mmCIF file of C-alpha atoms and ligand atoms in Angstrom:
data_model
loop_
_atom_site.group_PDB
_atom_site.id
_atom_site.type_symbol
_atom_site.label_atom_id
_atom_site.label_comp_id
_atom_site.label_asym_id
_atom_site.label_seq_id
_atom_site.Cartn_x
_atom_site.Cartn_y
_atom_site.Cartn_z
ATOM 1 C CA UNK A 8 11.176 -15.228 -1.483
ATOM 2 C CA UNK A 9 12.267 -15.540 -5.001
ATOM 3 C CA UNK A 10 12.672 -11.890 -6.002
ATOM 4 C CA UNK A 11 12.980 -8.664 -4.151
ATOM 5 C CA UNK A 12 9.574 -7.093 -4.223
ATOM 6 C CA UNK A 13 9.049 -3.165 -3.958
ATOM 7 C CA UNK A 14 6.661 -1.899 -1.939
ATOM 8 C CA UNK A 15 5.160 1.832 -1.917
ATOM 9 C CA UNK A 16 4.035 3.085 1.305
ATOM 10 C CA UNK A 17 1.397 6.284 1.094
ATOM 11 C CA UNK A 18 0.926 7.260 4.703
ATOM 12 C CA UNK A 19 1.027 10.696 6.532
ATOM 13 C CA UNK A 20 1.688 9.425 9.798
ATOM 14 C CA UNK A 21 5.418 8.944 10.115
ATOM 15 C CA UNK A 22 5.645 6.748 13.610
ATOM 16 C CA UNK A 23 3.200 3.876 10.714
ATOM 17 C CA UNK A 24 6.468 5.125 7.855
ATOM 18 C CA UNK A 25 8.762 4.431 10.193
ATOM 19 C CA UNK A 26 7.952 1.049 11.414
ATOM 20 C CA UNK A 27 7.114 0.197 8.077
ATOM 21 C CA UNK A 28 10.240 0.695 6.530
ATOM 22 C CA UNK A 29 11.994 -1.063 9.383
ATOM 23 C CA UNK A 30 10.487 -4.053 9.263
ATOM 24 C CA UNK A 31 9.742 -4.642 5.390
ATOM 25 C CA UNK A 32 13.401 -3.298 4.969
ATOM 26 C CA UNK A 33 14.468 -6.493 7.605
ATOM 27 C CA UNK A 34 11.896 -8.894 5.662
ATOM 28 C CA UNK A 35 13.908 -8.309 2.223
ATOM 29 C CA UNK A 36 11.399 -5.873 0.667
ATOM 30 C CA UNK A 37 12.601 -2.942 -1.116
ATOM 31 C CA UNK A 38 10.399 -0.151 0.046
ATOM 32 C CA UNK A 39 9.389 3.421 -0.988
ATOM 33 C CA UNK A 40 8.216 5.989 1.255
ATOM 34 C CA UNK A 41 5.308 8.864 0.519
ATOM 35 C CA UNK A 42 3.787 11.516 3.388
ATOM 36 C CA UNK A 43 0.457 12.520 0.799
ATOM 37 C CA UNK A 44 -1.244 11.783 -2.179
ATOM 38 C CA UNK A 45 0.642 13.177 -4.382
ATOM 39 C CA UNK A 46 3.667 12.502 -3.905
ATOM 40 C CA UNK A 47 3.216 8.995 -3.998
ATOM 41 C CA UNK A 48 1.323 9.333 -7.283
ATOM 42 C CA UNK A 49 4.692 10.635 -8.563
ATOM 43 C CA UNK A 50 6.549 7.513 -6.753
ATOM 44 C CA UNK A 51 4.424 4.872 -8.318
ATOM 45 C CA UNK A 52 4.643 6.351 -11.871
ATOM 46 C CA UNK A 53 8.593 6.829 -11.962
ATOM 47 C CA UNK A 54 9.234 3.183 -9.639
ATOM 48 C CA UNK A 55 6.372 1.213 -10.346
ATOM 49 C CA UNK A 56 6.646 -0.746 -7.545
ATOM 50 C CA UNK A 57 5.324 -3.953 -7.204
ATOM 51 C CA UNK A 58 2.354 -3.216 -4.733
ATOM 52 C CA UNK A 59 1.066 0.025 -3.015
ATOM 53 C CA UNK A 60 0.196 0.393 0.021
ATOM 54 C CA UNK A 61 -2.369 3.187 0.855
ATOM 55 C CA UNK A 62 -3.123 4.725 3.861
ATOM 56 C CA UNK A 63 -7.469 5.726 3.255
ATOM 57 C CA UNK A 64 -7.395 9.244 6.056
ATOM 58 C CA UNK A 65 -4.767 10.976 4.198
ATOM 59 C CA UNK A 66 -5.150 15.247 4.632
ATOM 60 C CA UNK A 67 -5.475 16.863 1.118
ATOM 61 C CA UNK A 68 -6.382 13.988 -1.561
ATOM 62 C CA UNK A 69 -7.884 11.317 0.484
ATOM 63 C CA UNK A 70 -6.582 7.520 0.141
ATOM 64 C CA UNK A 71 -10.181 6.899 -2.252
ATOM 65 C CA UNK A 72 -9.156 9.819 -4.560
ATOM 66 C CA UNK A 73 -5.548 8.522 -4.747
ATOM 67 C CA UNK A 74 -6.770 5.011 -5.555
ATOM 68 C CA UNK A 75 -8.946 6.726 -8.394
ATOM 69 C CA UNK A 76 -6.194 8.751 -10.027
ATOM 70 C CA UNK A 77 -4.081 4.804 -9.607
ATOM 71 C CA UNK A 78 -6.192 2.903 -11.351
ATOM 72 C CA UNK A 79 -6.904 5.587 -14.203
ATOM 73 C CA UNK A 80 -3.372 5.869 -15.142
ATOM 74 C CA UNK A 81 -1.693 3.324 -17.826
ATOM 75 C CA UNK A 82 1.117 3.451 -15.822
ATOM 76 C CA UNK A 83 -0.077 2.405 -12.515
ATOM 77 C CA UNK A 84 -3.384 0.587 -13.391
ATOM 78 C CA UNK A 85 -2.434 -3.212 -13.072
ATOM 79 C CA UNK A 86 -0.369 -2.327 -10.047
ATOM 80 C CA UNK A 87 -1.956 -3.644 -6.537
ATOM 81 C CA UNK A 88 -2.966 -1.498 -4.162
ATOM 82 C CA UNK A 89 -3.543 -2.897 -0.469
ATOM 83 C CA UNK A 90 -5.920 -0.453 1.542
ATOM 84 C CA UNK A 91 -4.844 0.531 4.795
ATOM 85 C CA UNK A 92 -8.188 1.068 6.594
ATOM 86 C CA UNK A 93 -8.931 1.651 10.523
ATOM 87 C CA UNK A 94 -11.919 -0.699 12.261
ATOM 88 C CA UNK A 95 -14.447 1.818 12.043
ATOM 89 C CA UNK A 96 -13.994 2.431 8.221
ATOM 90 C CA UNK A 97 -14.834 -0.928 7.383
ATOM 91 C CA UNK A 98 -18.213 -0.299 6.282
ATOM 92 C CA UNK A 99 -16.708 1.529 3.860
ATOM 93 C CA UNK A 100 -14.116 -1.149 2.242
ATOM 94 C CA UNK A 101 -16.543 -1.781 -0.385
ATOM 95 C CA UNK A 102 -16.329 1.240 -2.234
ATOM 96 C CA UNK A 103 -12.487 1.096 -2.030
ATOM 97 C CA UNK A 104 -12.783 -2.405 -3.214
ATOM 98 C CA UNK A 105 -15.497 -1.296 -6.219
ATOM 99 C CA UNK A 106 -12.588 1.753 -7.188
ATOM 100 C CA UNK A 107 -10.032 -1.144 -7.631
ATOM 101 C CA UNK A 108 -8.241 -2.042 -4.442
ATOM 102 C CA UNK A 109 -7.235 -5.859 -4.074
ATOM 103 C CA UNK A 110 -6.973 -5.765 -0.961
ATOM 104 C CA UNK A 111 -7.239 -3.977 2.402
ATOM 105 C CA UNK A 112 -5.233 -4.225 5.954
ATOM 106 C CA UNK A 113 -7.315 -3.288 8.812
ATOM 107 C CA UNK A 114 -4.927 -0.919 11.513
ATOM 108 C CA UNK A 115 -3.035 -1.037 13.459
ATOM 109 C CA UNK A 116 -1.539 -4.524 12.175
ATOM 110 C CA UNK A 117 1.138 -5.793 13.217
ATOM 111 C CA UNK A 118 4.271 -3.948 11.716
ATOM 112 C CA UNK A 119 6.760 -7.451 12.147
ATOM 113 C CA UNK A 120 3.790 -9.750 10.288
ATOM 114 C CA UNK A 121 3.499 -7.040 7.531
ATOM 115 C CA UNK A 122 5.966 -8.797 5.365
ATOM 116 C CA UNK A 123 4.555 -11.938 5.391
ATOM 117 C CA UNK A 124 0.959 -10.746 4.565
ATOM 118 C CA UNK A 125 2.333 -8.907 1.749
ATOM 119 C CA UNK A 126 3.839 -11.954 0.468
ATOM 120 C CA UNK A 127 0.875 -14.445 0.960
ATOM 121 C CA UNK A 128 -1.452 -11.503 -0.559
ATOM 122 C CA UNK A 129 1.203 -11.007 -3.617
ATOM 123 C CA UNK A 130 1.846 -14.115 -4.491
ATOM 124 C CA UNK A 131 -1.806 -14.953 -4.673
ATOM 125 C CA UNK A 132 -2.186 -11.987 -7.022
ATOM 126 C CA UNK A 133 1.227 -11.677 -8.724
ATOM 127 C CA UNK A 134 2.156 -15.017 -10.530
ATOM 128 C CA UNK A 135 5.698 -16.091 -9.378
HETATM 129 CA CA1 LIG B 211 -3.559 8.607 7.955
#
């Protein structure tokens, strides 16, 4: 990897945090941690972290509505956002996609292959 990338992680379920920031933390990523909405809304404006990655089924401000207030804000607008979407959601990808996700990870992935899907998703995105 040429640079240290950040990574924001909006998810309430902790067990997903946890692993998360294990293994991106081994893969050389420096990562960010949010339970809701917004709280990572107030992350991504004051870090600006290279991608976001957002959990949809958050309680309160759903994933969608999150991704909404992202992508209207000059601050956080050009960064990517990665949906993290179960199986049975994936009819709905499309309208995360059409709100401005790049991307979107089905769950459960695989926590240890995280970090290199990141990467090959950045750096087709990101020009390094
Ligand atoms: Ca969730």
């Amino acid at each position: 990897m040429n640079r240290r990338f950040s990574v924001l992680l909006i998810e309430d379920e902790e067990h997903i945090r946890t692993i998360v920031e294990y293994n991106l933390g081994l893969d050389g990523f420096e990562v960010y941690l949010a339970e809701d909405g917004p709280t990572g809304l107030n992350i991504a404006t004051t870090k600006e972290p290279d991608v976001i990655l957002l959990d949809w089924m958050l309680p309160g401000m759903d994933g969608l509505k999150v991704l909404e207030k992202l992508k209207a804000d000059q601050r956080t607008k050009s960064i990517p956002v990665f949906m993290l979407t179960a199986k049975r959601m994936m009819n709905d990808v499309g309208k995360a996609l059409y709100a401005g996700a790049d991307d979107y990870i089905v769950k459960p992935f695989e926590a240890e292959e995280l970090g290199e899907v990141l990467r090959h998703k950045l750096e087709s995105i990101v020009k390094i």
